[in-house]
mmCIF file of C-alpha atoms and ligand atoms in Angstrom:
data_model
loop_
_atom_site.group_PDB
_atom_site.id
_atom_site.type_symbol
_atom_site.label_atom_id
_atom_site.label_comp_id
_atom_site.label_asym_id
_atom_site.label_seq_id
_atom_site.Cartn_x
_atom_site.Cartn_y
_atom_site.Cartn_z
ATOM 1 C CA MET A 1 -3.934 19.445 -22.846
ATOM 2 C CA LYS A 2 -2.114 20.744 -19.776
ATOM 3 C CA LYS A 3 0.943 19.077 -18.274
ATOM 4 C CA ILE A 4 0.486 17.934 -14.696
ATOM 5 C CA GLY A 5 3.282 18.494 -12.183
ATOM 6 C CA LEU A 6 3.493 15.532 -9.806
ATOM 7 C CA PHE A 7 5.581 16.293 -6.706
ATOM 8 C CA TRP A 8 6.174 13.678 -4.037
ATOM 9 C CA GLY A 9 8.346 13.040 -0.997
ATOM 10 C CA SER A 10 9.142 9.537 0.208
ATOM 11 C CA GLN A 11 11.281 8.093 2.988
ATOM 12 C CA THR A 12 11.167 4.345 2.289
ATOM 13 C CA GLY A 13 9.656 4.220 -1.198
ATOM 14 C CA ASN A 14 5.942 3.790 -0.503
ATOM 15 C CA THR A 15 4.913 7.255 -1.670
ATOM 16 C CA GLU A 16 7.289 6.927 -4.606
ATOM 17 C CA ASN A 17 5.589 3.672 -5.679
ATOM 18 C CA ALA A 18 2.171 5.290 -5.390
ATOM 19 C CA ALA A 19 3.382 8.299 -7.414
ATOM 20 C CA ASP A 20 4.638 5.988 -10.170
ATOM 21 C CA LEU A 21 1.327 4.196 -10.383
ATOM 22 C CA ILE A 22 -0.602 7.495 -10.357
ATOM 23 C CA ALA A 23 1.570 8.788 -13.224
ATOM 24 C CA SER A 24 1.065 5.611 -15.234
ATOM 25 C CA VAL A 25 -2.723 5.679 -14.744
ATOM 26 C CA ILE A 26 -2.932 9.359 -15.724
ATOM 27 C CA GLY A 27 -0.610 8.572 -18.672
ATOM 28 C CA TYR A 28 3.125 9.283 -18.433
ATOM 29 C CA GLU A 29 2.948 11.650 -21.388
ATOM 30 C CA HIS A 30 0.748 14.036 -19.367
ATOM 31 C CA VAL A 31 2.878 14.053 -16.224
ATOM 32 C CA ASP A 32 6.214 15.513 -15.129
ATOM 33 C CA SER A 33 7.146 13.642 -11.939
ATOM 34 C CA TYR A 34 9.532 15.131 -9.356
ATOM 35 C CA ASN A 35 10.989 13.875 -6.136
ATOM 36 C CA ILE A 36 10.606 17.010 -3.962
ATOM 37 C CA ARG A 37 14.088 16.245 -2.571
ATOM 38 C CA ASP A 38 15.565 17.255 -5.950
ATOM 39 C CA THR A 39 13.468 20.346 -6.669
ATOM 40 C CA GLY A 40 11.492 23.121 -5.023
ATOM 41 C CA ALA A 41 8.779 25.749 -5.045
ATOM 42 C CA ASP A 42 10.152 27.441 -8.183
ATOM 43 C CA THR A 43 9.490 24.318 -10.258
ATOM 44 C CA LEU A 44 6.102 23.830 -8.673
ATOM 45 C CA ALA A 45 5.187 27.386 -9.646
ATOM 46 C CA GLY A 46 5.378 26.428 -13.330
ATOM 47 C CA TYR A 47 2.310 24.155 -13.256
ATOM 48 C CA ASP A 48 -1.378 25.065 -13.088
ATOM 49 C CA SER A 49 -2.302 21.440 -12.350
ATOM 50 C CA LEU A 50 -0.545 19.736 -9.469
ATOM 51 C CA VAL A 51 -0.616 16.318 -7.844
ATOM 52 C CA ILE A 52 1.086 16.451 -4.453
ATOM 53 C CA GLY A 53 2.050 13.415 -2.374
ATOM 54 C CA THR A 54 3.568 12.939 1.075
ATOM 55 C CA SER A 55 3.860 10.305 3.751
ATOM 56 C CA THR A 56 3.599 11.186 7.443
ATOM 57 C CA TRP A 57 6.486 10.744 9.896
ATOM 58 C CA GLY A 58 7.256 11.444 13.527
ATOM 59 C CA ALA A 59 3.871 11.920 15.142
ATOM 60 C CA GLY A 60 1.905 13.742 12.480
ATOM 61 C CA GLU A 61 4.827 15.419 10.705
ATOM 62 C CA LEU A 62 5.576 15.964 7.049
ATOM 63 C CA GLN A 63 8.019 13.665 5.276
ATOM 64 C CA ASP A 64 11.560 15.099 5.678
ATOM 65 C CA ASP A 65 12.065 16.503 2.163
ATOM 66 C CA TRP A 66 8.686 18.264 2.234
ATOM 67 C CA TYR A 67 9.546 19.546 5.680
ATOM 68 C CA LYS A 68 12.535 21.363 4.187
ATOM 69 C CA VAL A 69 10.592 22.801 1.242
ATOM 70 C CA PHE A 70 7.564 23.747 3.339
ATOM 71 C CA PRO A 71 8.663 27.254 4.416
ATOM 72 C CA THR A 72 9.335 28.207 0.777
ATOM 73 C CA LEU A 73 5.700 27.476 -0.125
ATOM 74 C CA ASP A 74 4.839 30.757 1.573
ATOM 75 C CA SER A 75 6.176 32.576 -1.471
ATOM 76 C CA LEU A 76 4.080 30.534 -3.901
ATOM 77 C CA ASP A 77 1.015 32.137 -5.473
ATOM 78 C CA CYS A 78 -1.462 29.308 -6.022
ATOM 79 C CA ARG A 79 -4.385 31.350 -7.307
ATOM 80 C CA GLY A 80 -5.450 29.685 -10.535
ATOM 81 C CA LYS A 81 -3.822 26.383 -9.600
ATOM 82 C CA THR A 82 -5.737 23.150 -9.078
ATOM 83 C CA VAL A 83 -4.201 20.680 -6.653
ATOM 84 C CA ALA A 84 -4.964 17.025 -5.934
ATOM 85 C CA LEU A 85 -3.334 15.505 -2.860
ATOM 86 C CA PHE A 86 -2.443 11.968 -1.866
ATOM 87 C CA GLY A 87 -1.022 10.715 1.387
ATOM 88 C CA LEU A 88 0.577 7.587 2.793
ATOM 89 C CA GLY A 89 0.192 6.664 6.442
ATOM 90 C CA ASP A 90 -0.234 3.828 8.909
ATOM 91 C CA GLN A 91 -3.704 3.827 10.448
ATOM 92 C CA LEU A 92 -2.920 0.997 12.882
ATOM 93 C CA SER A 93 0.301 2.263 14.500
ATOM 94 C CA TYR A 94 -0.365 6.004 14.098
ATOM 95 C CA GLY A 95 -4.142 6.151 14.315
ATOM 96 C CA ASP A 96 -4.145 9.493 16.133
ATOM 97 C CA PHE A 97 -2.139 11.177 13.380
ATOM 98 C CA PHE A 98 -3.260 9.256 10.329
ATOM 99 C CA LEU A 99 -2.122 11.106 7.173
ATOM 100 C CA ASP A 100 -1.522 14.352 9.051
ATOM 101 C CA GLY A 101 1.201 15.270 6.543
ATOM 102 C CA MET A 102 -1.391 15.397 3.752
ATOM 103 C CA GLY A 103 -3.484 17.657 5.992
ATOM 104 C CA ILE A 104 -0.548 20.006 6.577
ATOM 105 C CA LEU A 105 0.053 20.385 2.832
ATOM 106 C CA TYR A 106 -3.680 20.805 2.200
ATOM 107 C CA GLU A 107 -3.870 23.689 4.657
ATOM 108 C CA LYS A 108 -0.864 25.384 3.064
ATOM 109 C CA PHE A 109 -2.114 25.083 -0.529
ATOM 110 C CA VAL A 110 -5.544 26.379 0.461
ATOM 111 C CA GLU A 111 -3.906 29.276 2.288
ATOM 112 C CA ARG A 112 -1.913 30.077 -0.864
ATOM 113 C CA GLY A 113 -5.122 30.253 -2.912
ATOM 114 C CA ALA A 114 -5.238 26.854 -4.649
ATOM 115 C CA LYS A 115 -8.410 25.036 -5.582
ATOM 116 C CA VAL A 116 -8.231 21.514 -4.161
ATOM 117 C CA THR A 117 -9.855 18.577 -5.910
ATOM 118 C CA GLY A 118 -9.974 14.829 -5.242
ATOM 119 C CA ALA A 119 -11.570 14.511 -1.786
ATOM 120 C CA TRP A 120 -11.817 10.860 -0.796
ATOM 121 C CA PRO A 121 -14.317 8.937 1.409
ATOM 122 C CA ALA A 122 -12.996 7.901 4.824
ATOM 123 C CA ASP A 123 -15.261 4.948 5.567
ATOM 124 C CA SER A 124 -12.957 2.060 4.649
ATOM 125 C CA TYR A 125 -10.279 3.087 7.172
ATOM 126 C CA ASP A 126 -9.960 2.494 10.920
ATOM 127 C CA TYR A 127 -8.234 5.322 12.796
ATOM 128 C CA SER A 128 -9.065 7.815 15.539
ATOM 129 C CA GLY A 129 -7.707 11.167 14.374
ATOM 130 C CA SER A 130 -6.511 12.809 11.184
ATOM 131 C CA ARG A 131 -5.608 16.347 10.209
ATOM 132 C CA ALA A 132 -6.412 15.258 6.637
ATOM 133 C CA PHE A 133 -10.092 14.698 7.488
ATOM 134 C CA VAL A 134 -12.075 17.834 6.638
ATOM 135 C CA GLN A 135 -15.837 18.252 6.220
ATOM 136 C CA GLY A 136 -16.659 14.564 6.186
ATOM 137 C CA SER A 137 -13.909 13.184 3.949
ATOM 138 C CA PHE A 138 -10.190 13.031 3.430
ATOM 139 C CA VAL A 139 -8.796 16.031 1.574
ATOM 140 C CA GLY A 140 -7.158 13.670 -0.912
ATOM 141 C CA LEU A 141 -6.436 10.039 -1.654
ATOM 142 C CA ALA A 142 -5.653 8.047 1.510
ATOM 143 C CA LEU A 143 -3.239 5.143 1.073
ATOM 144 C CA ASP A 144 -1.899 2.758 3.706
ATOM 145 C CA ALA A 145 0.885 0.554 2.365
ATOM 146 C CA ASP A 146 1.464 -0.938 5.819
ATOM 147 C CA ASN A 147 -2.023 -2.335 6.407
ATOM 148 C CA GLN A 148 -4.052 -2.067 3.192
ATOM 149 C CA ASP A 149 -1.502 -2.381 0.426
ATOM 150 C CA HIS A 150 -3.775 -4.775 -1.464
ATOM 151 C CA LEU A 151 -6.288 -1.916 -1.902
ATOM 152 C CA SER A 152 -3.850 0.714 -3.171
ATOM 153 C CA ALA A 153 -3.947 -0.086 -6.889
ATOM 154 C CA SER A 154 -7.743 -0.031 -7.092
ATOM 155 C CA ARG A 155 -7.940 3.114 -4.955
ATOM 156 C CA ILE A 156 -5.475 4.824 -7.274
ATOM 157 C CA GLN A 157 -7.431 3.731 -10.353
ATOM 158 C CA GLN A 158 -10.667 5.125 -8.943
ATOM 159 C CA TRP A 159 -9.139 8.363 -7.675
ATOM 160 C CA VAL A 160 -7.291 9.115 -10.899
ATOM 161 C CA GLY A 161 -10.597 8.617 -12.702
ATOM 162 C CA MET A 162 -11.979 11.475 -10.574
ATOM 163 C CA ILE A 163 -9.066 13.929 -10.807
ATOM 164 C CA ARG A 164 -7.840 13.293 -14.368
ATOM 165 C CA PRO A 165 -10.587 15.198 -16.202
ATOM 166 C CA VAL A 166 -10.288 18.087 -13.729
ATOM 167 C CA LEU A 167 -6.517 18.418 -14.050
ATOM 168 C CA LEU A 168 -6.025 17.865 -17.772
HETATM 169 C C1 FMN B 1 8.833 6.297 12.810
HETATM 170 C C2 FMN B 1 7.572 6.342 11.984
HETATM 171 C C3 FMN B 1 6.642 7.351 12.214
HETATM 172 C C4 FMN B 1 5.432 7.402 11.482
HETATM 173 N N1 FMN B 1 4.474 8.358 11.792
HETATM 174 C C5 FMN B 1 3.274 8.318 11.140
HETATM 175 C C6 FMN B 1 2.231 9.230 11.507
HETATM 176 O O1 FMN B 1 2.360 10.070 12.403
HETATM 177 N N2 FMN B 1 1.047 9.156 10.829
HETATM 178 C C7 FMN B 1 0.840 8.235 9.826
HETATM 179 O O2 FMN B 1 -0.252 8.205 9.259
HETATM 180 N N3 FMN B 1 1.819 7.368 9.460
HETATM 181 C C8 FMN B 1 3.021 7.368 10.099
HETATM 182 N N4 FMN B 1 4.011 6.491 9.729
HETATM 183 C C9 FMN B 1 3.768 5.544 8.625
HETATM 184 C C10 FMN B 1 4.379 5.995 7.292
HETATM 185 O O3 FMN B 1 3.822 7.212 6.838
HETATM 186 C C11 FMN B 1 4.098 4.905 6.248
HETATM 187 O O4 FMN B 1 4.856 3.767 6.554
HETATM 188 C C12 FMN B 1 4.332 5.341 4.817
HETATM 189 O O5 FMN B 1 3.890 4.318 3.949
HETATM 190 C C13 FMN B 1 5.786 5.639 4.507
HETATM 191 O O6 FMN B 1 5.876 6.102 3.201
HETATM 192 P P1 FMN B 1 7.267 6.532 2.504
HETATM 193 O O7 FMN B 1 8.096 5.289 2.402
HETATM 194 O O8 FMN B 1 6.890 7.041 1.180
HETATM 195 O O9 FMN B 1 7.887 7.578 3.367
HETATM 196 C C14 FMN B 1 5.199 6.432 10.449
HETATM 197 C C15 FMN B 1 6.163 5.439 10.216
HETATM 198 C C16 FMN B 1 7.315 5.376 10.965
HETATM 199 C C17 FMN B 1 8.309 4.259 10.709
#
């Protein structure tokens, strides 16, 4: 079985909590988990299966640590890599930019040649605009710890059930 590289960036801990739960549902023995603050594109390059998580800050911006790493992703060859994305956002307060950070990373990984898996239905959310909404669904798992925290665990369970057999 392949090892999955799980890379996440988190400002106040919400994405970190989601990453921990995702790793535990996949099975810790299959996952190497990295705070993107402490690592970079070179480490990411070593995995064929990636789970990538970010929150969104500012008005539709990447989380700070991803923001710093982002330019270095241009040197990453993602052909042959499979990527599953998850994002944290606040649909009520930032409904025009809901999960835009996940959309920004999606666009970059697609541009670098990755195959993206784990699209997620958008119908149980209430927002007006999202860069992470592409061809009728979110490009990855959509989590909202501010307004729908009670749904996060079951969403993660269901989503991991979809991506696990693809990534391992
Ligand atoms: C100042 C500020 C700006 C934010 N901007 C956005 C945004 O543009 N889009 C969005 O979906 N969420 C936005 N959020 C919500 C965060 O992404 C959300 O609280 C997330 O759970 C934080 O996760 P983290 O602790 O892992 O960074 C913002 C929150 C704050 C406090």
